[in-house]
PDB file of C-alpha atoms and ligand atoms in Angstrom:
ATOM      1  CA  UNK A1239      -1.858 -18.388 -21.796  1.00  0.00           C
ATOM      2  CA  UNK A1240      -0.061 -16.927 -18.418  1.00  0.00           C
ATOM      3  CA  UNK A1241       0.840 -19.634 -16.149  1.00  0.00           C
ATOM      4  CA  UNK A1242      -0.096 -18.934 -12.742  1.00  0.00           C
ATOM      5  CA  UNK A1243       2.654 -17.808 -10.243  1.00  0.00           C
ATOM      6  CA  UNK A1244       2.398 -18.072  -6.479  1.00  0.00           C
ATOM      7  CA  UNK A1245       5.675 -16.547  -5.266  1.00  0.00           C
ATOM      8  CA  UNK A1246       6.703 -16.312  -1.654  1.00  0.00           C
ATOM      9  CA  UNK A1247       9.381 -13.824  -0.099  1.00  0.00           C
ATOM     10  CA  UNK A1248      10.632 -14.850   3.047  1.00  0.00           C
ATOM     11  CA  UNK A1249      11.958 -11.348   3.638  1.00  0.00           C
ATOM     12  CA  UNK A1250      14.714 -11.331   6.628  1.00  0.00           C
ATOM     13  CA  UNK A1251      13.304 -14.767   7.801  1.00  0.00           C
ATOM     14  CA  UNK A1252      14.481 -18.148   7.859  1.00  0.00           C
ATOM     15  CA  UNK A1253      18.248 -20.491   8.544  1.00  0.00           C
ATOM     16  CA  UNK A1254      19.131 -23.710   7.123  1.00  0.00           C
ATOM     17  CA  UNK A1255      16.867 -25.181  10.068  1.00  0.00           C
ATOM     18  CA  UNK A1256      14.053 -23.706   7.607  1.00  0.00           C
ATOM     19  CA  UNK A1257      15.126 -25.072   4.347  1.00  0.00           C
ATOM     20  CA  UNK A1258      12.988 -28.525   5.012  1.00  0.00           C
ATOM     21  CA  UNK A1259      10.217 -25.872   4.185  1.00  0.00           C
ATOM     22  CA  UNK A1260      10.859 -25.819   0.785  1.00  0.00           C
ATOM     23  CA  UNK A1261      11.339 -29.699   0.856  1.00  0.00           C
ATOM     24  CA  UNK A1262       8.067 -29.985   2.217  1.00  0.00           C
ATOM     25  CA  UNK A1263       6.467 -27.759  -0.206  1.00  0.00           C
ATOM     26  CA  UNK A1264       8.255 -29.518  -3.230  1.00  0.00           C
ATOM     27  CA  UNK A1265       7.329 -32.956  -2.198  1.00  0.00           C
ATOM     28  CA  UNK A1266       3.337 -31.925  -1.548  1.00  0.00           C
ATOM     29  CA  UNK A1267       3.079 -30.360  -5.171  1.00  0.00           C
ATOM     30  CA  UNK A1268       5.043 -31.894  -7.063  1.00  0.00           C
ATOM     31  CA  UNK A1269       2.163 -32.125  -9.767  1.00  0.00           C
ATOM     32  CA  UNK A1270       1.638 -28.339  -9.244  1.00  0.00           C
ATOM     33  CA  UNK A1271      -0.371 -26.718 -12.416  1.00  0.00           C
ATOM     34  CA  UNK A1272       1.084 -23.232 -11.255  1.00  0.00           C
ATOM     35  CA  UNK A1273       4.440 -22.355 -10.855  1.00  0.00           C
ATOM     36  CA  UNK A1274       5.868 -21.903  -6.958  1.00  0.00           C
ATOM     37  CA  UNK A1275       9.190 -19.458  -5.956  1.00  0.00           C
ATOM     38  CA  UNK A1276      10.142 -19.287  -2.989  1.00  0.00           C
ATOM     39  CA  UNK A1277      12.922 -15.987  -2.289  1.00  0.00           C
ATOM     40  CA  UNK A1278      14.191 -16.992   0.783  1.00  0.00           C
ATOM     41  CA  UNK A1279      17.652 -15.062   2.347  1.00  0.00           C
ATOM     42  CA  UNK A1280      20.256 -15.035   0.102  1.00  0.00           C
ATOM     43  CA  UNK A1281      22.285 -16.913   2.714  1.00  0.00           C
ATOM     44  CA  UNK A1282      20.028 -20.044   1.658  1.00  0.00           C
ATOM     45  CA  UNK A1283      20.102 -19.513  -1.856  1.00  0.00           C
ATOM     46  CA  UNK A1284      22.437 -21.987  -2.511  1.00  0.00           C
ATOM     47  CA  UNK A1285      21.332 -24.682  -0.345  1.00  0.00           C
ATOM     48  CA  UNK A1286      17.722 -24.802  -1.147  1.00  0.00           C
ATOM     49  CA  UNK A1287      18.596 -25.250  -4.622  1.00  0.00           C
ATOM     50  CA  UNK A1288      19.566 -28.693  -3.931  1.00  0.00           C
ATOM     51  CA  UNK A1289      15.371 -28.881  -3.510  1.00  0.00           C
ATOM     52  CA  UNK A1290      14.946 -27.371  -6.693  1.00  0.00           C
ATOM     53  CA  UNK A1291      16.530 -28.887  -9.599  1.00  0.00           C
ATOM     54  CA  UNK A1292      13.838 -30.711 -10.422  1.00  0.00           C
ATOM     55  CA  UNK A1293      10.583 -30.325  -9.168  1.00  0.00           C
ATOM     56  CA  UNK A1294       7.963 -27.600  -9.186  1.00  0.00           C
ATOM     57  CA  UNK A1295       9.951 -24.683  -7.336  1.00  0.00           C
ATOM     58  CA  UNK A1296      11.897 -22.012  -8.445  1.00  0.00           C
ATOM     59  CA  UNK A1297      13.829 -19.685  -6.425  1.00  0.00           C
ATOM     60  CA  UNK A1298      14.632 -16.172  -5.987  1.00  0.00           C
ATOM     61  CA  UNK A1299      16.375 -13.790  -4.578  1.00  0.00           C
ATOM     62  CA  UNK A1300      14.791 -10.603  -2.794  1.00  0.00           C
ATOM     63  CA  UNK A1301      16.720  -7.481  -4.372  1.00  0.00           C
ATOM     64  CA  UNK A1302      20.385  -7.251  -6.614  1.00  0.00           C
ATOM     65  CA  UNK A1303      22.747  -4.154  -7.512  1.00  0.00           C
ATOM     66  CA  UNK A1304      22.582  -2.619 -10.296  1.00  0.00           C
ATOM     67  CA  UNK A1305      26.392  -2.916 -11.229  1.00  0.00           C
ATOM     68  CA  UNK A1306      28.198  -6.156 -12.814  1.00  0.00           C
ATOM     69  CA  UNK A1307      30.743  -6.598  -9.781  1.00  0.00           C
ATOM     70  CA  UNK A1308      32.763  -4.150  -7.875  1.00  0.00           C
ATOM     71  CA  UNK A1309      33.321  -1.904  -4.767  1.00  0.00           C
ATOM     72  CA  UNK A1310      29.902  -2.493  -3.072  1.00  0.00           C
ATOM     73  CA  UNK A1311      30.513  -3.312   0.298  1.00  0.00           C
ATOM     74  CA  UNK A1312      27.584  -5.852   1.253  1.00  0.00           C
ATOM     75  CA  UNK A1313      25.592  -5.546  -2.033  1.00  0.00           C
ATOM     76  CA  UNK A1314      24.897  -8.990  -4.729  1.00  0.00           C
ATOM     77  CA  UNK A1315      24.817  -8.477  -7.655  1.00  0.00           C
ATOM     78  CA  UNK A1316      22.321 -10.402 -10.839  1.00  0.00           C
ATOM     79  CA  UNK A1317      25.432 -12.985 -11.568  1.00  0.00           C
ATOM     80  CA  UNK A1318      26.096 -14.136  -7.931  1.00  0.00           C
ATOM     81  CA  UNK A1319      22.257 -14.480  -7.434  1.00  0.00           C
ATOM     82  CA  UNK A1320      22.309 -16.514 -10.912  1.00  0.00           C
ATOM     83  CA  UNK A1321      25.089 -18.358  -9.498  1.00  0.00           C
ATOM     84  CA  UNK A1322      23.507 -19.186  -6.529  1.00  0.00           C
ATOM     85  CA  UNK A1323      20.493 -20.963  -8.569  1.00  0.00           C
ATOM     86  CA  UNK A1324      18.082 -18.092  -8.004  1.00  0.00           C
ATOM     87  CA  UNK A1325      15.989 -17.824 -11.237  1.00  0.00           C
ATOM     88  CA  UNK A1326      14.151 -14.844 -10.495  1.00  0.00           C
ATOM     89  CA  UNK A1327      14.757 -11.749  -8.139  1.00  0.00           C
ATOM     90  CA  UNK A1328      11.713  -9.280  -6.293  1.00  0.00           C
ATOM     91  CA  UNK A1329      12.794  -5.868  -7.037  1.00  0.00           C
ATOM     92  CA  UNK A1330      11.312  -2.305  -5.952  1.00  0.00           C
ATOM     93  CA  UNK A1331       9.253  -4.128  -2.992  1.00  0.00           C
ATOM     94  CA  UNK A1332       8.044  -1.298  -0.566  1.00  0.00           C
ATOM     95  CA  UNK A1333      10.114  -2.407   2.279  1.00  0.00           C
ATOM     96  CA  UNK A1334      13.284  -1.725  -0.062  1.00  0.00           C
ATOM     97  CA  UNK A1335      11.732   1.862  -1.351  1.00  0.00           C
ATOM     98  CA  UNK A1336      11.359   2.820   2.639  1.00  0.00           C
ATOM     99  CA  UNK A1337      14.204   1.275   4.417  1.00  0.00           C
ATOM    100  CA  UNK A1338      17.017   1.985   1.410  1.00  0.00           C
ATOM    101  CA  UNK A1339      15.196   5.102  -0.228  1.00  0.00           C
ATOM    102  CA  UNK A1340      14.948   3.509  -3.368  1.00  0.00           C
ATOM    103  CA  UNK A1341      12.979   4.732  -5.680  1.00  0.00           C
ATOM    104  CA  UNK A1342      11.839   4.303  -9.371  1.00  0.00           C
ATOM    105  CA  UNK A1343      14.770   4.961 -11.554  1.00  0.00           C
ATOM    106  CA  UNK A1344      16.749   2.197  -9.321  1.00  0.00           C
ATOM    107  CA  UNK A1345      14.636  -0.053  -9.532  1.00  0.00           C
ATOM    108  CA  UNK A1346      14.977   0.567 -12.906  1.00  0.00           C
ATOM    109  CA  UNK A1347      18.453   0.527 -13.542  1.00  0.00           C
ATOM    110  CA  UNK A1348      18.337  -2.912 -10.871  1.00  0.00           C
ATOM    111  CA  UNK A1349      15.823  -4.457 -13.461  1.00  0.00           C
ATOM    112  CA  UNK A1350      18.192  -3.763 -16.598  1.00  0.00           C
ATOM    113  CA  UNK A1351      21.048  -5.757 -14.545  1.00  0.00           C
ATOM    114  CA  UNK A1352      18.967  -8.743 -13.582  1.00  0.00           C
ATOM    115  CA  UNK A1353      17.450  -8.897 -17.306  1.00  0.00           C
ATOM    116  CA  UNK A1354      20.873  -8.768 -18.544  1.00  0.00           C
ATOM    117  CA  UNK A1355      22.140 -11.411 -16.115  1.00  0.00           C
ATOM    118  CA  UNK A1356      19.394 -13.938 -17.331  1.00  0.00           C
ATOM    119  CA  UNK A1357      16.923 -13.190 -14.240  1.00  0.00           C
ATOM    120  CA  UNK A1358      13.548 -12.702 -14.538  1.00  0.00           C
ATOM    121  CA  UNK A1359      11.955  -9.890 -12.334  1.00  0.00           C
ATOM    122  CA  UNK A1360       9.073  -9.315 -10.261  1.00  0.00           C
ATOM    123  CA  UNK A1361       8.735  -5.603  -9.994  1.00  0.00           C
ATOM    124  CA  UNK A1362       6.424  -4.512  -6.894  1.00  0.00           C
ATOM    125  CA  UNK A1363       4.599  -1.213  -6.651  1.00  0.00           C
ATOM    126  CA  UNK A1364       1.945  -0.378  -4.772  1.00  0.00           C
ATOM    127  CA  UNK A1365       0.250   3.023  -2.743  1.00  0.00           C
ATOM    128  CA  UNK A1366       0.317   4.295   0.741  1.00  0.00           C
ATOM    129  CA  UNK A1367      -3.110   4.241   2.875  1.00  0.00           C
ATOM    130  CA  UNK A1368      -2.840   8.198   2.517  1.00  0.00           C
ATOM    131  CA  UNK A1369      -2.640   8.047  -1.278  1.00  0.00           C
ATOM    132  CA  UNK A1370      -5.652   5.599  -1.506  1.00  0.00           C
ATOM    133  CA  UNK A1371      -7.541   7.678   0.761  1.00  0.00           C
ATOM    134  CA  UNK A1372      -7.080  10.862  -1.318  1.00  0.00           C
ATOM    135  CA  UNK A1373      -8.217   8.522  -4.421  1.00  0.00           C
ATOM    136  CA  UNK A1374      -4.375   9.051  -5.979  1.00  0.00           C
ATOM    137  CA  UNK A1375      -3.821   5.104  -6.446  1.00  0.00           C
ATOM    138  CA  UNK A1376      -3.986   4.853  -9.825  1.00  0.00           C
ATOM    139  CA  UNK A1377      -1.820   8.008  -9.981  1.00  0.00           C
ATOM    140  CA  UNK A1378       0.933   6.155  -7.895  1.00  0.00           C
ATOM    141  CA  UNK A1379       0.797   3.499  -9.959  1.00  0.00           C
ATOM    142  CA  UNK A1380       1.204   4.592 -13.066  1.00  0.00           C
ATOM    143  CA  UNK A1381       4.188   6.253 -12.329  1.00  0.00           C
ATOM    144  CA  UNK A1382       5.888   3.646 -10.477  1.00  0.00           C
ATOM    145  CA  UNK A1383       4.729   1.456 -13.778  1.00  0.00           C
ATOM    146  CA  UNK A1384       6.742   4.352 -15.976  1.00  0.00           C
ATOM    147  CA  UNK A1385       9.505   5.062 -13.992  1.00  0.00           C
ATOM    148  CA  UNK A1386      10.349   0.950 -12.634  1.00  0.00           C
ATOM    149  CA  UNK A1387      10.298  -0.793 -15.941  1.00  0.00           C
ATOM    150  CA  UNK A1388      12.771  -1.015 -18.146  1.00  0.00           C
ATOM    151  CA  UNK A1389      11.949  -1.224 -22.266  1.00  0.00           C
ATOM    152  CA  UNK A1390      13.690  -3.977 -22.503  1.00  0.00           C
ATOM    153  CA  UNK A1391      10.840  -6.830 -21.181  1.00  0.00           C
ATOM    154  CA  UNK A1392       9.227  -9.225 -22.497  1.00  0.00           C
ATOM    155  CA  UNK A1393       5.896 -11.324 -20.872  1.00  0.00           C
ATOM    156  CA  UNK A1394       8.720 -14.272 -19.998  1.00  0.00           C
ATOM    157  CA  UNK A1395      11.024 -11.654 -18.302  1.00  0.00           C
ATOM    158  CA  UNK A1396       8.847  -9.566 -16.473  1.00  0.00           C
ATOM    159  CA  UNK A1397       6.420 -10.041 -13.686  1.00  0.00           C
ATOM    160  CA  UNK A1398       4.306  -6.907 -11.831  1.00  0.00           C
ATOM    161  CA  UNK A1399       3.593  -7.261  -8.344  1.00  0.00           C
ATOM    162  CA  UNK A1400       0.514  -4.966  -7.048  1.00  0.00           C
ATOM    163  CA  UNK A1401       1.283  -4.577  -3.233  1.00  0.00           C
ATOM    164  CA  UNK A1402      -0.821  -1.983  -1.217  1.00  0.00           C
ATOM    165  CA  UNK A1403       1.956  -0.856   1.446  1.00  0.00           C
ATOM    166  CA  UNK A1404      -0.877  -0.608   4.043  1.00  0.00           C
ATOM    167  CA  UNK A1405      -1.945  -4.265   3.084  1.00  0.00           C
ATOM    168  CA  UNK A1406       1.628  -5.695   3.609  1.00  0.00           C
ATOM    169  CA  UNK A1407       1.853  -7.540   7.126  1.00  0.00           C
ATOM    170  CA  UNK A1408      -0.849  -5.663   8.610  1.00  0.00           C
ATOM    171  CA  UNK A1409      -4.036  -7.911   7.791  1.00  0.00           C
ATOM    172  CA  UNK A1410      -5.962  -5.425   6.090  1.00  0.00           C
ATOM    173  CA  UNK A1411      -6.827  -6.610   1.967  1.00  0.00           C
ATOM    174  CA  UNK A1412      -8.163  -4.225  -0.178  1.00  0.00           C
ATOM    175  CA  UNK A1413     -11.687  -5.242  -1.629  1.00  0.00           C
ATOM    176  CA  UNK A1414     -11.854  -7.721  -4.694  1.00  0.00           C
ATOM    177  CA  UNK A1415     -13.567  -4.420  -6.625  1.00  0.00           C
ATOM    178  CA  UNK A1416     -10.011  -2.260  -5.575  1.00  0.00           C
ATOM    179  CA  UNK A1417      -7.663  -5.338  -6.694  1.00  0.00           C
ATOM    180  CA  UNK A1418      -9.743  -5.905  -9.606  1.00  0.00           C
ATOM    181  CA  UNK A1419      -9.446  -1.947 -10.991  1.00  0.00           C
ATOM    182  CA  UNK A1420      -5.983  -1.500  -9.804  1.00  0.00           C
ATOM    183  CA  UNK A1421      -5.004  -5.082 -12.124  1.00  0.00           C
ATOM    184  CA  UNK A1422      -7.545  -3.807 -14.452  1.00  0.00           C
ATOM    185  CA  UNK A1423      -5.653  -0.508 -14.441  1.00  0.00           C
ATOM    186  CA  UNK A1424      -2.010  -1.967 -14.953  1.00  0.00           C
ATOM    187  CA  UNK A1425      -2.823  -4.438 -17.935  1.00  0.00           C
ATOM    188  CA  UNK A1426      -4.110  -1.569 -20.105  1.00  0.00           C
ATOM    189  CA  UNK A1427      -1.346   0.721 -19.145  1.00  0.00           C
ATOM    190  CA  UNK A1428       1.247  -2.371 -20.474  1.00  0.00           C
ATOM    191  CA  UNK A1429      -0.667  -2.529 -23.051  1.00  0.00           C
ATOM    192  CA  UNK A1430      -0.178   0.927 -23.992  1.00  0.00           C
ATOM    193  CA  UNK A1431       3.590   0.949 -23.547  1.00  0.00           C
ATOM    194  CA  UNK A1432       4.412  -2.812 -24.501  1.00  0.00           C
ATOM    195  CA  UNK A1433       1.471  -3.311 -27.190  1.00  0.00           C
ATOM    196  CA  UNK A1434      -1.620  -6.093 -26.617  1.00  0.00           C
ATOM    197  CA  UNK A1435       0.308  -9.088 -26.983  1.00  0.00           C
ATOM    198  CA  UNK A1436       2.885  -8.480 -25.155  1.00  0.00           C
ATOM    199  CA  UNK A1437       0.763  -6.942 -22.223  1.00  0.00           C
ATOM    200  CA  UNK A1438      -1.609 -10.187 -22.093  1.00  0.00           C
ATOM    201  CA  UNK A1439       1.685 -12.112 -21.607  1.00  0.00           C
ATOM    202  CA  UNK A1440       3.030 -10.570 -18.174  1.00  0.00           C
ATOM    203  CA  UNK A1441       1.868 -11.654 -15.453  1.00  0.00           C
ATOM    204  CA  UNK A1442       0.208  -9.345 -12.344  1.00  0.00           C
ATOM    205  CA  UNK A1443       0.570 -10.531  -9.103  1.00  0.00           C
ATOM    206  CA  UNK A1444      -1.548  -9.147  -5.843  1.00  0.00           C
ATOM    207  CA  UNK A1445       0.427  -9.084  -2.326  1.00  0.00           C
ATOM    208  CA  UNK A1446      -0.707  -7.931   0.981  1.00  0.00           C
ATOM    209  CA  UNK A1447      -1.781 -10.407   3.668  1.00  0.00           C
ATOM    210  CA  UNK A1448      -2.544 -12.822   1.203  1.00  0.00           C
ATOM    211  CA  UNK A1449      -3.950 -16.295   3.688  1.00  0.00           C
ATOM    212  CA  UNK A1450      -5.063 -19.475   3.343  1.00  0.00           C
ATOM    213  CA  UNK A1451      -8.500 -17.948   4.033  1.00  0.00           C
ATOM    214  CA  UNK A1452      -8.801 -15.489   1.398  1.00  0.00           C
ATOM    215  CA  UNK A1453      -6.518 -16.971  -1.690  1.00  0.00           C
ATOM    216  CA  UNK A1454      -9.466 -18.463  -3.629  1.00  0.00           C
ATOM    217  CA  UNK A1455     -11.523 -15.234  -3.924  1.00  0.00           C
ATOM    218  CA  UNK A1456      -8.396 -13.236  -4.900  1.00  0.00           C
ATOM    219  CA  UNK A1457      -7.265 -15.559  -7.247  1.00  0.00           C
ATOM    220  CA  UNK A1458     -11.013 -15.782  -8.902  1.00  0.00           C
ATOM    221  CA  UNK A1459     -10.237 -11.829  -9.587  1.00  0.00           C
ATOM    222  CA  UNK A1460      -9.489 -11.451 -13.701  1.00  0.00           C
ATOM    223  CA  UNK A1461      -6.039 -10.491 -14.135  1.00  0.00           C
ATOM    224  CA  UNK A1462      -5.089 -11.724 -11.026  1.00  0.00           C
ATOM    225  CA  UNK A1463      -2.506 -13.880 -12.301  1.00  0.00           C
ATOM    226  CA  UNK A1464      -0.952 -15.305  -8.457  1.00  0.00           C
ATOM    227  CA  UNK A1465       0.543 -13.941  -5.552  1.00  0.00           C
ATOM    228  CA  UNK A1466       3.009 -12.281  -3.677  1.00  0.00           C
ATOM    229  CA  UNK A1467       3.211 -13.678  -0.288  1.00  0.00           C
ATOM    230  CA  UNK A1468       5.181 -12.955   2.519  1.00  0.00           C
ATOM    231  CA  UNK A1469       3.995 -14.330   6.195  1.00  0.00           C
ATOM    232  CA  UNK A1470       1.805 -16.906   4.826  1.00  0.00           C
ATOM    233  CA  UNK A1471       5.098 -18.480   2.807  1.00  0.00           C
ATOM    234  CA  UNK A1472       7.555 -19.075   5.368  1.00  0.00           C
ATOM    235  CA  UNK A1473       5.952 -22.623   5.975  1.00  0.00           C
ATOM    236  CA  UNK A1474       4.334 -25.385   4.038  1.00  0.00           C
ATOM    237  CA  UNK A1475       1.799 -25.504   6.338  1.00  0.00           C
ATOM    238  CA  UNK A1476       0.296 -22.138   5.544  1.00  0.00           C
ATOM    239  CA  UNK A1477       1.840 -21.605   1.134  1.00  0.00           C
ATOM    240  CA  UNK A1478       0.232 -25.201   0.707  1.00  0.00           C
ATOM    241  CA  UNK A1479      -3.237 -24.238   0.945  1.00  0.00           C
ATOM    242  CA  UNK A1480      -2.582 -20.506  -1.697  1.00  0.00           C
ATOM    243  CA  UNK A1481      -0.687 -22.867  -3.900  1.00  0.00           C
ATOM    244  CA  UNK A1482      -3.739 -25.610  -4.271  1.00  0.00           C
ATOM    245  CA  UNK A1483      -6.330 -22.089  -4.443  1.00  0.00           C
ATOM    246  CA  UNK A1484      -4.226 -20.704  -7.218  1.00  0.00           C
ATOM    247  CA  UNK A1485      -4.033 -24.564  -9.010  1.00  0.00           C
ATOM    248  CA  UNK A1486      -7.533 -24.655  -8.921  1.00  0.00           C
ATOM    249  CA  UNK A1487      -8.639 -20.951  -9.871  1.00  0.00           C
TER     250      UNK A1487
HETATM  251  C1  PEP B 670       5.166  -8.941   0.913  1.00  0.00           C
HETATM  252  O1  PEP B 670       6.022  -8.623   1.712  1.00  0.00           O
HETATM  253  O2  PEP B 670       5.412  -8.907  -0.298  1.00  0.00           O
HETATM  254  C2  PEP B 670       3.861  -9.331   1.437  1.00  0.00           C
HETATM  255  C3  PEP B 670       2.859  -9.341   0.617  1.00  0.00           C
HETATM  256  O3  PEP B 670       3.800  -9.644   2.778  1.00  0.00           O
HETATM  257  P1  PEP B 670       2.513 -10.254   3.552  1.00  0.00           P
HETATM  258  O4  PEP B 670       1.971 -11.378   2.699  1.00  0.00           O
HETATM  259  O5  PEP B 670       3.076 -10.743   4.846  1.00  0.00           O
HETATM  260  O6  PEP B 670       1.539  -9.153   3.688  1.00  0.00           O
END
């Protein structure tokens, strides 16, 4: 049975004015059926995992290197993250492929670090409006499936994000027939690679303007196992709501 994951990524958001956020949200669901991470900077790492030890929330961190330790000016790597009392870390999100050129084989080789550190990761992947329009998503996908996992995963280890890039931020959510196909799509294609058993283990995640407003019909999606949020997670006020959707889906 997957347990249900509703992870939030504050992206380049948030202080330690911020971190009574994830107070807030630990202290409202602490009897949470699904499990909550919150990825905020990695500035806050640290602090906000005084809010985590126990409780419902893990954290994570929002991308690693792919090396141990070394010369890498302004880079983290999977053991500092580890350190820091991140648990999990989002890797290959679209905002990392566009604004640092990444692109399958390092997310790859970023996966293999974290795994080997002890993280688990959330690999995103997702297609542009101009590849949906010329009907290439499941195209895109599949190769970002091949070429951003590593062999070495396991259902407890890995987590898939689906993120349309022209659903992230913008408002616009693909319709529950699109999610469903493109989830549909990426379970058998684990399933090929990974075998049955392990496939039905991972868990698939849909991000892209996921809101208070239209959690519950996502999350009522088969293999829609959570969410990937970004806006809607930066405050209690608006993750509360996906969190309680996803608990009662
Ligand atoms: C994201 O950045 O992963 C995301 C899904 O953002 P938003 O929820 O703001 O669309």
């Amino acid at each position: 049975m997957r347990r249900k994951l509703a992870a939030g990524n504050w992206k380049m958001n948030g202080t330690s004015a911020d971190l009574g956020q994830i107070e807030a949200l630990a202290a409202a669901h602490s009897g949470a059926i699904s499990e909550i991470m919150i990825a905020p900077p990695h500035t806050l790492l640290h602090r906000a995992s005084e809010f985590t030890k126990t409780g419902p929330i893990t954290l994570g961190a929002q991308d690693c290197h792919k090396r141990e330790s070394g010369a890498h000016t302004g880079d983290i790597s999977a053991d500092m993250l580890l350190d820091a009392g991140a648990s999990y870390v989002i890797l290959g999100h679209s905002e990392r492929r566009t604004e640092h050129d990444e692109h399958d084989e390092d997310v790859r080789g970023k996966a293999r670090a974290a795994l080997k550190a002890g993280l688990r990761v959330i690999i995103c992947m997702g297609e542009e409006l101009e590849e949906r329009e010329a009907d290439n998503t499941l195209d895109i996908i599949g190769g970002q499936l091949a070429g951003s996992i590593p062999d070495d995963i396991s259902g407890e280890t890995l987590v898939v994000a689906y993120e349309p890039i022209w659903a992230i931020g913008t408002g616009k959510v693909p319709t529950i027939a699109q999610i469903s196909e493109v989830h549909d799509f990426i379970r058998a294609r684990l399933a090929k690679r990974f075998g049955p058993q392990v496939a039905r283990s991972i868990r698939l995640l849909y991000g892209g303007s996921v809101k208070p407003a239209n959690a519950a019909e996502i999350f009522a999606v088969d293999n829609v196992d959570g969410a990937l949020v970004g806006g809607a997670s930066l405050t209690a006020q608006d993750f509360s709501p996906i969190i309680a959707a996803l608990d009662a889906s």
